[in-house]
XYZ file of C-alpha atoms in Angstrom:
757
model
C 4.765 36.496 -3.324
C 6.326 36.417 0.157
C 5.256 37.506 3.679
C 7.320 37.775 6.836
C 5.470 36.963 10.249
C 5.693 34.806 13.493
C 4.073 31.482 14.359
C 1.069 32.269 16.618
C -0.958 28.865 17.058
C -1.589 25.492 15.620
C -4.811 24.578 13.888
C -3.786 21.234 12.314
C -0.702 19.113 12.421
C -0.079 15.674 10.931
C 3.154 14.049 12.280
C 3.416 11.512 9.684
C 3.680 13.644 6.576
C 4.418 16.887 8.466
C 1.304 18.797 6.946
C 0.113 21.525 9.000
C -2.361 24.621 9.238
C -0.910 27.317 11.505
C -1.922 30.868 12.400
C 0.796 33.401 11.663
C 0.817 37.044 13.118
C 2.449 39.835 11.183
C 2.622 43.531 10.888
C 2.683 43.358 7.086
C -0.288 45.448 5.684
C 0.093 43.693 2.253
C -1.889 40.658 3.728
C -5.423 40.697 1.873
C -8.191 42.020 3.852
C -10.357 38.764 3.260
C -7.406 36.679 4.710
C -7.109 38.524 7.792
C -8.638 37.478 11.234
C -11.448 39.795 12.092
C -10.844 39.716 15.805
C -8.688 42.442 17.299
C -5.746 41.697 19.337
C -3.827 43.756 22.051
C -0.640 43.659 20.163
C -2.582 45.016 16.945
C -0.919 42.571 14.774
C -2.597 40.936 11.763
C -3.446 37.168 11.903
C -3.759 35.061 8.972
C -3.923 31.158 8.248
C -0.974 29.491 6.380
C -1.166 25.737 5.074
C 2.045 23.873 4.028
C 4.307 21.478 5.142
C 6.852 21.356 8.178
C 6.303 25.110 9.001
C 8.301 25.624 12.227
C 5.581 25.842 14.988
C 7.697 28.104 17.340
C 7.877 31.775 18.033
C 11.393 31.682 18.587
C 12.124 32.507 14.944
C 10.592 34.702 12.402
C 9.245 33.105 9.209
C 9.518 34.268 5.502
C 6.577 32.536 3.849
C 6.296 32.420 0.021
C 3.168 31.133 -1.609
C -0.263 31.900 -3.130
C -3.611 32.873 -1.486
C -6.248 30.393 -1.985
C -9.942 30.886 -1.285
C -11.415 27.586 -0.158
C -14.230 26.470 2.352
C -12.546 27.866 5.393
C -11.940 31.143 3.739
C -8.803 32.629 2.281
C -5.498 31.203 3.373
C -1.791 31.238 2.308
C -0.685 27.889 0.383
C 3.049 27.948 1.403
C 5.316 26.791 -1.241
C 8.525 27.569 0.488
C 9.604 29.074 3.764
C 12.699 29.899 5.758
C 13.511 30.731 9.378
C 15.008 34.237 10.198
C 16.971 33.640 13.335
C 17.946 36.884 15.199
C 21.575 37.208 15.477
C 21.597 38.046 19.123
C 22.290 35.677 22.129
C 18.735 35.856 23.021
C 17.492 35.071 19.644
C 19.892 32.033 19.234
C 18.945 30.725 22.653
C 15.406 30.988 21.861
C 15.877 29.068 18.469
C 17.913 26.230 19.982
C 15.659 25.813 22.827
C 12.573 25.560 20.651
C 12.804 21.892 20.205
C 13.361 21.931 16.445
C 16.915 20.451 16.547
C 16.856 16.760 18.186
C 19.191 16.333 20.947
C 18.994 20.065 22.247
C 16.802 20.970 24.937
C 16.583 24.428 26.818
C 19.517 23.468 29.266
C 21.679 22.453 26.460
C 20.875 25.340 24.393
C 21.943 27.498 27.246
C 25.171 25.871 27.480
C 25.877 25.991 23.849
C 25.145 29.830 23.733
C 27.106 30.441 26.667
C 29.992 28.787 25.044
C 29.738 30.034 21.419
C 27.360 33.189 21.658
C 26.182 34.664 18.577
C 28.681 32.413 16.544
C 26.564 29.277 17.571
C 24.704 28.971 13.920
C 28.051 29.073 12.234
C 29.498 26.431 14.493
C 26.434 24.176 14.047
C 26.776 24.545 9.974
C 30.497 24.417 9.550
C 32.282 22.906 12.613
C 29.631 20.765 14.620
C 32.430 18.799 16.218
C 33.060 21.721 18.405
C 29.873 21.044 20.308
C 31.795 18.402 22.176
C 33.525 21.275 24.070
C 30.166 21.937 25.740
C 29.462 19.948 28.830
C 26.838 17.170 28.609
C 27.168 16.664 24.705
C 28.498 13.255 24.280
C 29.626 11.619 20.748
C 25.982 10.073 20.431
C 24.194 13.342 21.233
C 26.347 15.108 18.861
C 25.526 12.599 16.073
C 21.747 13.224 16.734
C 22.225 17.021 16.622
C 24.390 16.844 13.596
C 21.827 14.519 11.678
C 18.838 16.476 12.616
C 20.425 19.960 11.838
C 21.806 18.593 8.436
C 18.672 16.848 7.373
C 16.419 19.778 8.118
C 18.638 22.154 6.113
C 18.964 19.385 3.352
C 15.142 18.986 3.168
C 14.781 22.706 3.070
C 17.108 23.075 0.461
C 15.694 20.290 -1.679
C 12.224 21.715 -1.392
C 13.374 25.261 -2.355
C 15.327 23.757 -5.482
C 12.397 21.733 -6.402
C 9.565 24.100 -5.353
C 7.851 23.887 -8.854
C 7.061 20.298 -8.097
C 5.084 21.021 -5.009
C 6.882 18.789 -2.955
C 5.861 17.345 0.584
C 8.695 16.816 3.132
C 7.945 13.299 2.859
C 8.845 13.237 -0.723
C 11.894 15.455 -0.093
C 13.006 12.882 2.442
C 12.639 10.094 -0.163
C 14.882 11.960 -2.419
C 17.551 12.402 0.248
C 17.415 8.737 1.180
C 17.784 7.703 -2.651
C 20.587 10.020 -3.580
C 22.252 10.681 -0.248
C 24.292 14.045 0.675
C 25.007 14.575 -3.098
C 21.308 14.937 -3.986
C 21.417 18.680 -4.483
C 24.241 18.501 -6.838
C 22.758 15.649 -8.800
C 19.289 17.256 -9.041
C 20.836 20.815 -10.133
C 22.672 18.906 -12.990
C 20.035 16.418 -13.947
C 16.712 16.895 -12.491
C 15.516 13.695 -14.616
C 17.218 11.483 -12.067
C 14.010 12.115 -10.065
C 12.396 9.580 -12.430
C 14.102 6.638 -10.516
C 11.950 7.450 -7.700
C 8.561 5.659 -7.478
C 5.758 8.302 -7.672
C 7.980 10.805 -9.437
C 6.737 10.472 -12.851
C 8.601 11.257 -16.071
C 5.699 13.559 -17.301
C 5.649 15.615 -13.914
C 9.379 16.145 -14.218
C 9.395 16.824 -17.855
C 6.668 19.419 -17.962
C 8.835 21.535 -15.356
C 12.218 20.833 -16.625
C 11.287 21.952 -20.476
C 10.081 25.216 -19.382
C 13.600 26.336 -18.323
C 15.891 23.758 -20.240
C 14.170 22.782 -23.588
C 16.511 20.165 -24.673
C 14.098 17.099 -25.489
C 16.999 14.903 -26.835
C 19.079 15.292 -23.484
C 20.195 11.554 -22.610
C 19.015 11.926 -19.029
C 15.475 12.944 -20.361
C 15.617 9.557 -22.366
C 16.599 7.648 -19.357
C 13.900 9.285 -17.405
C 11.384 8.247 -19.962
C 12.616 4.454 -19.621
C 12.665 4.483 -15.917
C 8.933 6.053 -16.123
C 7.848 3.257 -18.486
C 9.173 0.486 -16.212
C 7.474 2.051 -13.171
C 4.153 2.353 -15.078
C 4.149 -1.079 -16.163
C 4.847 -2.284 -12.678
C 2.207 0.016 -11.023
C -0.558 -0.494 -13.526
C -0.128 -3.783 -15.208
C 1.690 -5.654 -12.356
C 4.639 -6.423 -14.602
C 8.040 -7.080 -13.119
C 9.928 -6.483 -16.596
C 9.126 -5.194 -19.905
C 10.520 -6.840 -23.210
C 13.347 -4.701 -24.646
C 11.243 -3.710 -27.778
C 8.089 -3.035 -25.848
C 9.953 -0.686 -23.430
C 11.927 1.002 -26.234
C 8.685 1.723 -28.121
C 6.636 2.917 -25.226
C 9.563 5.208 -23.949
C 9.833 6.565 -27.583
C 6.106 7.471 -27.775
C 6.233 9.108 -24.237
C 9.311 11.089 -25.077
C 7.688 12.455 -28.359
C 3.982 12.971 -27.409
C 4.231 16.668 -26.798
C 7.150 17.493 -29.215
C 5.544 19.479 -32.209
C 8.741 19.930 -34.157
C 9.945 16.803 -36.085
C 13.678 17.810 -35.964
C 13.442 18.110 -32.131
C 11.832 14.578 -31.423
C 13.873 11.735 -30.294
C 14.928 9.091 -32.476
C 14.251 5.391 -31.924
C 18.133 4.489 -32.088
C 18.734 7.214 -29.468
C 16.358 5.509 -27.017
C 18.114 2.152 -27.756
C 21.435 3.462 -27.044
C 20.577 5.063 -23.852
C 19.047 1.854 -22.790
C 22.396 -0.009 -23.426
C 24.036 2.556 -21.473
C 21.599 2.049 -18.606
C 22.191 -1.727 -18.702
C 26.135 -1.316 -18.694
C 25.833 1.063 -15.757
C 23.628 -1.236 -13.657
C 20.742 1.148 -13.405
C 18.428 -1.631 -15.168
C 19.032 -5.335 -15.597
C 18.489 -7.104 -18.715
C 17.952 -10.849 -18.874
C 17.354 -12.410 -22.245
C 15.965 -8.754 -23.391
C 13.727 -8.707 -20.215
C 14.354 -5.217 -18.756
C 13.916 -4.912 -14.970
C 14.507 -2.410 -12.336
C 17.299 -3.736 -10.144
C 15.264 -3.915 -7.136
C 12.534 -5.750 -9.065
C 15.093 -8.441 -10.532
C 16.638 -9.009 -7.053
C 13.054 -9.832 -5.545
C 12.370 -12.269 -8.234
C 15.616 -13.885 -8.426
C 16.249 -14.230 -4.719
C 12.528 -15.648 -4.097
C 13.160 -18.238 -6.760
C 16.469 -19.320 -5.298
C 14.921 -19.570 -1.914
C 11.857 -21.611 -3.033
C 13.977 -23.910 -5.130
C 16.205 -24.553 -2.173
C 13.121 -25.204 -0.101
C 11.821 -27.636 -2.709
C 15.302 -29.280 -2.805
C 15.922 -29.627 0.886
C 16.372 -33.245 2.123
C 13.163 -34.313 3.844
C 13.155 -36.643 6.843
C 11.481 -39.978 5.972
C 7.507 -39.499 6.400
C 5.751 -41.245 9.222
C 2.594 -43.110 8.812
C -0.067 -40.609 9.865
C -3.156 -42.699 9.005
C -4.147 -43.500 12.375
C -3.686 -39.952 13.686
C -5.961 -38.840 10.916
C -8.699 -41.305 11.504
C -8.776 -40.402 15.306
C -8.912 -36.612 14.677
C -11.879 -37.018 12.182
C -13.610 -39.194 14.538
C -13.151 -36.963 17.488
C -14.301 -33.895 15.560
C -16.800 -35.471 13.619
C -15.286 -34.651 10.166
C -15.842 -36.444 6.700
C -13.467 -35.946 4.265
C -13.057 -36.829 0.479
C -10.109 -38.501 -1.194
C -8.867 -35.132 -2.293
C -9.022 -33.634 1.252
C -7.046 -36.586 2.657
C -4.385 -36.228 -0.009
C -4.167 -32.559 0.655
C -3.352 -33.544 4.453
C -0.858 -36.325 3.626
C 0.903 -33.942 1.165
C 1.412 -31.226 3.778
C 3.217 -33.744 5.767
C 5.211 -35.293 2.991
C 6.774 -32.095 1.603
C 8.160 -28.863 3.048
C 6.286 -26.676 0.717
C 2.634 -27.466 -0.701
C -0.265 -25.835 -1.945
C -4.083 -26.404 -1.404
C -6.421 -24.625 -3.782
C -10.259 -24.607 -4.306
C -13.224 -22.373 -4.651
C -15.686 -21.637 -1.654
C -17.451 -24.550 -0.205
C -14.810 -27.105 -1.248
C -13.667 -27.994 2.221
C -10.392 -26.025 2.627
C -11.039 -25.124 6.168
C -11.699 -28.788 7.115
C -8.230 -29.885 5.736
C -6.535 -27.051 7.645
C -8.181 -28.180 10.851
C -6.960 -31.713 10.305
C -3.440 -30.848 9.482
C -3.157 -28.478 12.475
C -4.498 -31.221 14.971
C -2.437 -33.974 13.419
C 0.821 -31.766 13.606
C -0.107 -30.793 17.383
C -0.250 -34.413 18.275
C 2.804 -35.418 16.379
C 4.984 -32.450 17.598
C 3.286 -30.942 20.787
C 6.386 -28.723 21.455
C 6.813 -27.190 17.937
C 5.658 -23.844 17.083
C 2.719 -23.289 14.518
C 2.131 -19.861 12.792
C -1.187 -19.059 10.811
C -0.696 -16.022 8.454
C -2.871 -13.963 6.034
C -2.105 -11.003 3.823
C -4.952 -8.982 5.676
C -6.265 -8.607 9.339
C -9.763 -9.689 8.442
C -8.506 -12.893 6.578
C -6.074 -13.826 9.707
C -8.980 -13.479 12.115
C -11.353 -15.456 9.898
C -8.565 -18.056 9.769
C -8.349 -18.163 13.473
C -12.184 -18.362 13.910
C -12.797 -20.974 11.288
C -9.825 -23.355 12.620
C -10.077 -22.753 16.165
C -6.330 -21.860 16.356
C -5.451 -18.522 17.964
C -1.940 -18.010 16.726
C -2.906 -16.073 13.456
C -1.665 -12.829 12.409
C -0.979 -10.771 9.164
C 2.107 -11.429 7.004
C 2.978 -7.901 7.567
C 2.958 -8.073 11.500
C 4.530 -11.639 11.492
C 7.546 -10.389 9.294
C 7.924 -7.096 10.847
C 6.909 -5.149 7.722
C 5.133 -2.053 6.993
C 4.891 -1.314 3.259
C 7.234 -1.515 0.096
C 6.959 2.431 -0.029
C 7.789 2.848 3.649
C 10.368 -0.054 3.826
C 13.563 2.065 3.646
C 12.731 4.299 6.748
C 10.419 2.192 9.003
C 10.593 -1.462 8.272
C 11.451 -3.750 11.125
C 13.514 -6.544 9.523
C 13.557 -9.967 11.025
C 16.046 -12.658 10.498
C 13.698 -15.494 10.195
C 10.199 -16.574 10.994
C 10.340 -18.861 14.144
C 7.989 -21.477 13.380
C 7.936 -25.144 12.439
C 4.782 -25.112 10.437
C 3.503 -22.117 8.557
C 0.054 -21.754 6.957
C -0.749 -18.984 4.913
C -4.399 -18.335 3.523
C -5.357 -16.191 0.655
C -2.063 -16.464 -0.941
C -3.237 -15.265 -4.185
C -3.173 -11.567 -2.750
C 0.677 -12.043 -2.233
C 2.658 -9.909 -4.543
C 6.484 -10.224 -5.401
C 7.628 -7.749 -2.806
C 5.881 -9.657 0.074
C 6.787 -12.983 -1.309
C 10.492 -11.756 -1.335
C 10.143 -11.151 2.467
C 8.304 -14.254 3.153
C 10.202 -17.120 1.596
C 13.604 -15.951 2.920
C 12.235 -15.678 6.287
C 11.326 -19.418 6.541
C 13.603 -21.367 8.830
C 15.272 -24.448 7.401
C 13.087 -27.438 7.742
C 9.855 -25.614 8.354
C 6.836 -27.230 6.678
C 4.882 -24.406 4.668
C 1.360 -24.834 3.321
C -0.027 -22.155 1.178
C -3.883 -21.950 0.635
C -5.744 -19.919 -1.841
C -7.828 -19.548 -4.990
C -5.972 -18.830 -8.198
C -8.991 -17.938 -10.024
C -9.631 -14.627 -7.890
C -8.197 -11.426 -8.961
C -4.427 -11.328 -8.829
C -2.452 -9.326 -6.229
C -2.564 -5.592 -6.290
C 1.150 -5.352 -6.277
C 3.351 -6.438 -9.045
C 4.006 -10.209 -9.788
C 1.800 -13.252 -10.063
C 3.360 -15.447 -7.372
C 0.637 -17.966 -6.562
C 0.030 -18.851 -10.166
C 3.717 -18.928 -10.811
C 4.237 -21.441 -7.917
C 1.247 -23.796 -9.253
C 2.402 -23.531 -12.907
C 6.133 -24.277 -12.378
C 5.099 -27.922 -11.696
C 7.606 -28.416 -8.736
C 5.411 -27.571 -5.982
C 2.771 -30.245 -4.820
C -0.642 -28.867 -5.550
C -3.980 -30.311 -4.366
C -7.118 -28.982 -5.985
C -10.253 -29.455 -4.067
C -13.209 -29.358 -6.553
C -16.056 -30.985 -4.699
C -18.849 -28.871 -3.281
C -19.619 -30.469 0.148
C -22.886 -30.975 1.952
C -22.584 -27.985 4.131
C -22.691 -25.938 0.866
C -24.866 -28.076 -1.178
C -27.814 -25.900 -0.806
C -25.612 -22.795 -1.319
C -26.464 -21.093 -4.758
C -23.249 -18.940 -4.193
C -20.951 -21.741 -4.070
C -22.664 -23.427 -7.309
C -22.834 -20.074 -9.113
C -19.376 -19.359 -8.348
C -18.202 -22.649 -9.977
C -20.429 -21.908 -13.136
C -19.071 -18.516 -13.476
C -15.484 -19.789 -13.118
C -16.220 -22.266 -15.983
C -17.841 -19.563 -18.232
C -21.333 -20.790 -17.856
C -24.345 -18.285 -17.752
C -26.836 -20.853 -16.477
C -26.939 -19.573 -13.044
C -29.416 -20.529 -10.480
C -31.420 -17.735 -8.487
C -33.077 -18.179 -5.172
C -32.981 -16.525 -1.652
C -29.128 -16.496 -1.464
C -28.359 -15.349 -5.059
C -30.579 -12.852 -6.155
C -30.854 -10.352 -9.354
C -32.084 -6.896 -9.147
C -32.821 -5.380 -12.652
C -31.443 -1.871 -13.101
C -30.519 -0.492 -16.535
C -28.185 2.563 -15.897
C -26.070 4.156 -13.239
C -29.117 6.562 -12.443
C -30.793 3.602 -10.972
C -28.124 3.458 -8.398
C -31.011 4.546 -6.164
C -32.314 0.966 -6.563
C -29.083 -0.447 -5.005
C -29.367 2.163 -2.218
C -32.917 1.164 -1.577
C -31.933 -2.629 -1.473
C -29.055 -1.771 0.763
C -31.311 0.030 3.379
C -33.814 -2.559 3.216
C -31.046 -5.506 3.898
C -29.352 -3.279 6.845
C -32.809 -2.946 8.422
C -33.427 -6.666 8.364
C -29.813 -7.877 9.114
C -27.885 -5.050 10.590
C -25.300 -2.831 9.027
C -22.551 -4.727 10.031
C -23.512 -7.804 7.999
C -24.197 -5.919 4.694
C -21.623 -4.747 2.287
C -21.748 -3.069 -1.275
C -18.889 -4.005 -3.747
C -18.507 -1.822 -6.769
C -16.099 -2.471 -9.819
C -15.328 1.208 -9.750
C -14.217 3.675 -6.806
C -14.856 6.988 -8.439
C -16.604 6.945 -11.879
C -20.246 7.267 -11.875
C -23.264 7.287 -9.456
C -22.896 3.318 -8.510
C -19.129 3.846 -7.746
C -18.268 3.002 -4.130
C -17.379 6.855 -3.557
C -20.724 8.057 -4.810
C -22.561 5.388 -2.942
C -20.931 6.150 0.078
C -22.043 9.695 0.020
C -25.355 8.952 -0.900
C -25.966 6.277 1.682
C -24.421 8.144 4.455
C -26.916 11.028 4.148
C -29.795 8.312 4.537
C -28.431 6.123 7.073
C -26.414 8.720 9.022
C -27.514 12.300 8.274
C -25.862 15.438 9.704
C -26.953 15.985 13.384
C -24.412 18.663 14.646
C -21.007 20.251 14.075
C -19.814 18.609 17.270
C -20.626 15.178 15.711
C -18.774 15.923 12.462
C -15.128 16.211 11.775
C -13.296 17.098 8.429
C -9.927 16.309 7.331
C -8.826 17.423 3.944
C -11.579 16.426 1.407
C -13.008 13.705 3.840
C -15.769 14.134 6.194
C -16.645 11.832 9.021
C -19.695 11.683 11.428
C -20.275 9.796 14.695
C -21.897 6.638 13.667
C -20.078 6.410 10.129
C -19.306 2.890 8.909
C -15.623 3.173 8.172
C -12.595 1.159 6.723
C -8.979 1.335 7.953
C -6.589 1.864 4.681
C -3.259 1.331 6.310
C -1.675 -1.299 8.455
C -0.793 -0.310 11.947
C 0.190 -2.212 15.206
C -3.408 -2.599 16.274
C -5.535 -2.384 13.022
C -5.115 -3.723 9.826
C -5.596 -2.512 6.104
C -9.189 -3.451 5.157
C -10.667 -3.624 8.610
C -14.215 -2.239 9.238
C -15.360 -0.455 12.109
C -17.648 2.483 13.218
C -16.908 6.031 14.487
C -18.295 6.372 18.070
C -17.577 9.828 19.517
C -15.623 12.973 18.813
C -14.191 14.840 21.657
C -12.314 18.084 22.347
C -9.362 17.622 24.560
C -6.373 19.732 25.671
C -4.254 17.880 23.224
C -6.893 18.489 20.337
C -9.875 16.366 18.845
C -10.005 12.790 19.835
C -11.906 10.255 17.601
C -13.336 6.869 19.052
C -13.473 3.990 16.862
C -14.851 0.350 17.244
C -13.348 -2.264 15.142
C -15.322 -5.043 16.916
C -13.918 -7.809 18.836
C -12.801 -5.673 21.779
C -10.800 -3.591 19.582
C -11.518 -0.086 20.513
C -9.115 2.705 19.638
C -8.855 6.585 19.924
C -7.484 8.396 16.844
C -6.067 11.864 16.616
C -6.759 14.130 13.704
C -3.560 12.993 11.973
C -4.770 9.378 11.962
C -7.972 10.114 9.830
C -6.125 10.251 6.707
C -6.081 6.396 7.035
C -9.794 5.825 7.142
C -12.497 5.812 4.247
C -16.263 5.538 4.523
C -17.154 1.875 4.116
C -21.047 1.450 3.413
C -19.569 0.612 -0.120
C -16.043 -0.330 -1.247
C -14.393 -1.678 -4.248
C -14.145 -5.394 -5.238
C -10.424 -4.869 -5.328
C -10.347 -3.543 -1.697
C -12.500 -6.408 -0.740
C -9.974 -9.149 -1.491
C -9.212 -11.305 1.530
C -12.467 -10.319 3.304
C -16.021 -11.981 3.718
C -19.411 -10.383 4.354
C -22.700 -12.072 5.303
C -24.451 -10.124 2.405
C -23.000 -8.607 -0.662
C -24.610 -6.138 -3.024
C -22.773 -5.654 -6.401
C -23.635 -3.393 -9.303
C -23.462 -5.024 -12.709
C -24.015 -2.256 -15.105
C -23.119 -1.062 -18.731
C -21.087 1.771 -17.166
C -18.933 -0.668 -15.394
C -18.407 -3.026 -18.309
C -14.836 -2.102 -19.080
C -13.934 -3.343 -15.522
C -16.285 -6.265 -15.441
C -14.726 -9.779 -16.412
C -15.102 -13.033 -15.051
C -12.490 -13.317 -12.232
C -13.667 -9.799 -10.999
C -17.432 -11.261 -10.530
C -16.048 -14.390 -9.230
C -13.984 -12.535 -6.607
C -16.939 -10.428 -5.808
C -19.665 -13.218 -5.199
C -17.343 -15.239 -3.327
C -16.902 -12.632 -0.747
C -20.371 -13.393 0.363
C -21.237 -16.008 3.133
C -24.930 -15.917 3.086
C -26.325 -13.979 0.230
C -25.462 -12.163 -3.191
C -27.535 -9.407 -4.847
C -26.326 -8.604 -8.160
C -28.021 -5.391 -9.508
C -27.930 -4.399 -13.349
C -28.735 -6.067 -16.607
C -28.306 -9.751 -17.049
C -26.967 -9.192 -20.599
C -24.002 -7.098 -18.965
C -23.641 -9.946 -16.518
C -23.414 -12.643 -19.198
C -21.043 -10.528 -21.310
C -18.838 -10.259 -18.313
C -18.897 -13.967 -17.587
C -17.894 -14.606 -21.179
C -15.023 -11.911 -20.941
C -12.405 -14.035 -19.294
C -9.293 -11.657 -18.783
C -6.114 -13.695 -18.709
C -4.025 -11.929 -16.182
C -0.752 -11.754 -18.309
C 1.912 -10.198 -15.985
C 5.453 -10.256 -17.124
C 7.403 -12.516 -14.714
C 9.805 -15.173 -14.830
C 9.542 -16.580 -11.085
C 8.347 -19.951 -12.171
C 11.066 -20.356 -15.030
C 13.772 -19.387 -12.432
C 12.605 -21.707 -9.701
C 12.841 -24.446 -12.127
C 16.364 -23.323 -13.201
C 17.518 -23.029 -9.564
C 15.803 -26.376 -8.570
C 17.811 -28.035 -11.314
C 21.236 -26.694 -10.092
C 20.454 -27.475 -6.280
C 19.177 -30.987 -7.295
C 22.299 -31.734 -9.201
C 24.567 -30.575 -6.437
C 22.465 -32.609 -3.798
C 22.423 -35.694 -6.161
C 18.688 -35.515 -6.588
C 17.087 -36.778 -9.889
C 15.876 -33.939 -12.028
C 12.277 -34.694 -13.299
C 12.099 -35.251 -16.966
C 9.327 -32.674 -17.497
C 11.717 -30.091 -16.053
C 14.297 -30.679 -18.765
C 11.735 -30.360 -21.354
C 10.190 -27.186 -19.665
C 13.590 -25.533 -19.539
C 14.313 -26.467 -23.056
C 11.127 -25.052 -24.283
C 11.694 -21.758 -22.412
C 15.343 -21.475 -23.916
């Protein structure tokens, strides 16, 4: 049902995704009584609340709002699905609309000039002949382009949202569609909405459910193509695969296409799926390499990254200098003792342009990095060094442990935001201006990030990658670190001796035992087991958490759960329960709600998105909530002199953080870690997840659950099989580059490529 009214005020607005809550005034008596504001107004108009995306916040136009009434915590509100502006066709109405700020490049003065020139025909000029705006004084070619783009984009987004209203689109998603298909998007979507399946996040099932209500042609070729695209997307997002084998892809798409088709004669046949896949390969919408089927962007990322790494390995290196005396001097001055493998890691970093150092906690990786940095500074005092890591916490920890200030995240160092936002907001850099680059926690790097990192390295730069391949693989698709190690061309030093500073640490020893699949763990003050036999005993975990924060401080204790949402011992449920104990409700002034999230002054929180000032995974506290003329402001303390102030729109990037998931904790360290090990979590519990969880702790680990479950998880070694040909392609490119440069191709490489076919 639709209602007509005028904007009267803003309750909430998120500029990043255009979501807003507004007050609308109207004379329409069809507004339900329970939705009306109970206060009386001098104009005798009815006020109600509307919730939606990009609703124009100006009273210069009348609004026609279409949607449904929803009764929630804050009363009855109109959930707006579509809206349109009704601009009065008078000079005054058009002037008010243009001067409202809705169109970029037109302010009040320019609006007056335009209306003086074109009168009531202004909107027709804007839509059909925008070039005539150059006749108006003060409008240049550049300003015209801003006006044309803003007006056309807003109209196009509105038309897309109207056409695809059943999909409940946000403007951000509509913008993605516009950016993907360009100006022809409306025509494409009218003729074949299954094209939407090419866009990440627009799943086949979502599109199919809507399309089949109005156009039930289950064997439509575009429907089959949509299912193939969706199968590739799901394999990438859920299993981390960069490709699927042809047979596997066709089988999965065939099953998806027919799972809700009751009549056999209407079901898609296997040969039809294969035929459409062949057409997609010929048309370039997917790439086939030896029956491995990729999305074109995934293929390009893997191929270009392999080529750059191979070129890096084949680069001619200057003759190595003898650094023995410098190493000895650095060790003596810093009081460091090193093993043979640690010294080998240092020498390898100076012999090759690309090298890898691996090892579990306590094996001396930090000592090696300190020596590499100091030796390099003495050898090349004028050259630039950059330390990097995938997360802000890891980069700061790297800076602290090495004593080197120039550490940053990979995203900030490369000028990136995220793969999802790359098209609209990425700040692309030509190269990374550094002569020595060291990257820690490299096992967290996925193919997309590797595809940005390696091409950014300048020619001749030395690169050292540090990490632990036995931890969980990257969240994003690909298995870059393992592929680099296993390709056999990158020099790798494995540090496997636990050093004196960690000799008494049961964490380091037990990490090694778990890695080796042994259940003969040692227990003591720094590695404890708390017996619990069900998720109902999450109370025991909460009680232990409260004891630990009382003794050690809340900033030093972290719960890591295998699950985020399922069960009482999941991170979400633990957060809610713990918050009511350690930070109970005090007053409405100290509490703030955004969507389904509620925050209070004093809450421990985690940032969930990279920004210029704070990184994904950073932990902090809410210090205050204040009302200002610009709206509510929230004070945050992320430690280390990083105090920030957020608006309401920024809170969507925060989560409570008394507990978090093991996956989310990758790249972080905490003094004390509590981790549930329960039967209900068994599906997620396996060796490298346990290993990752306990190696996040610096001083103490407390496991809570049943030892039988712990032992089963240690024996359950999940081999992370991710479809990727990065290592093989590195070998192929290296062979080609080596031959062209007159470099001998190693014998093992010929055998490896022969075996791969």
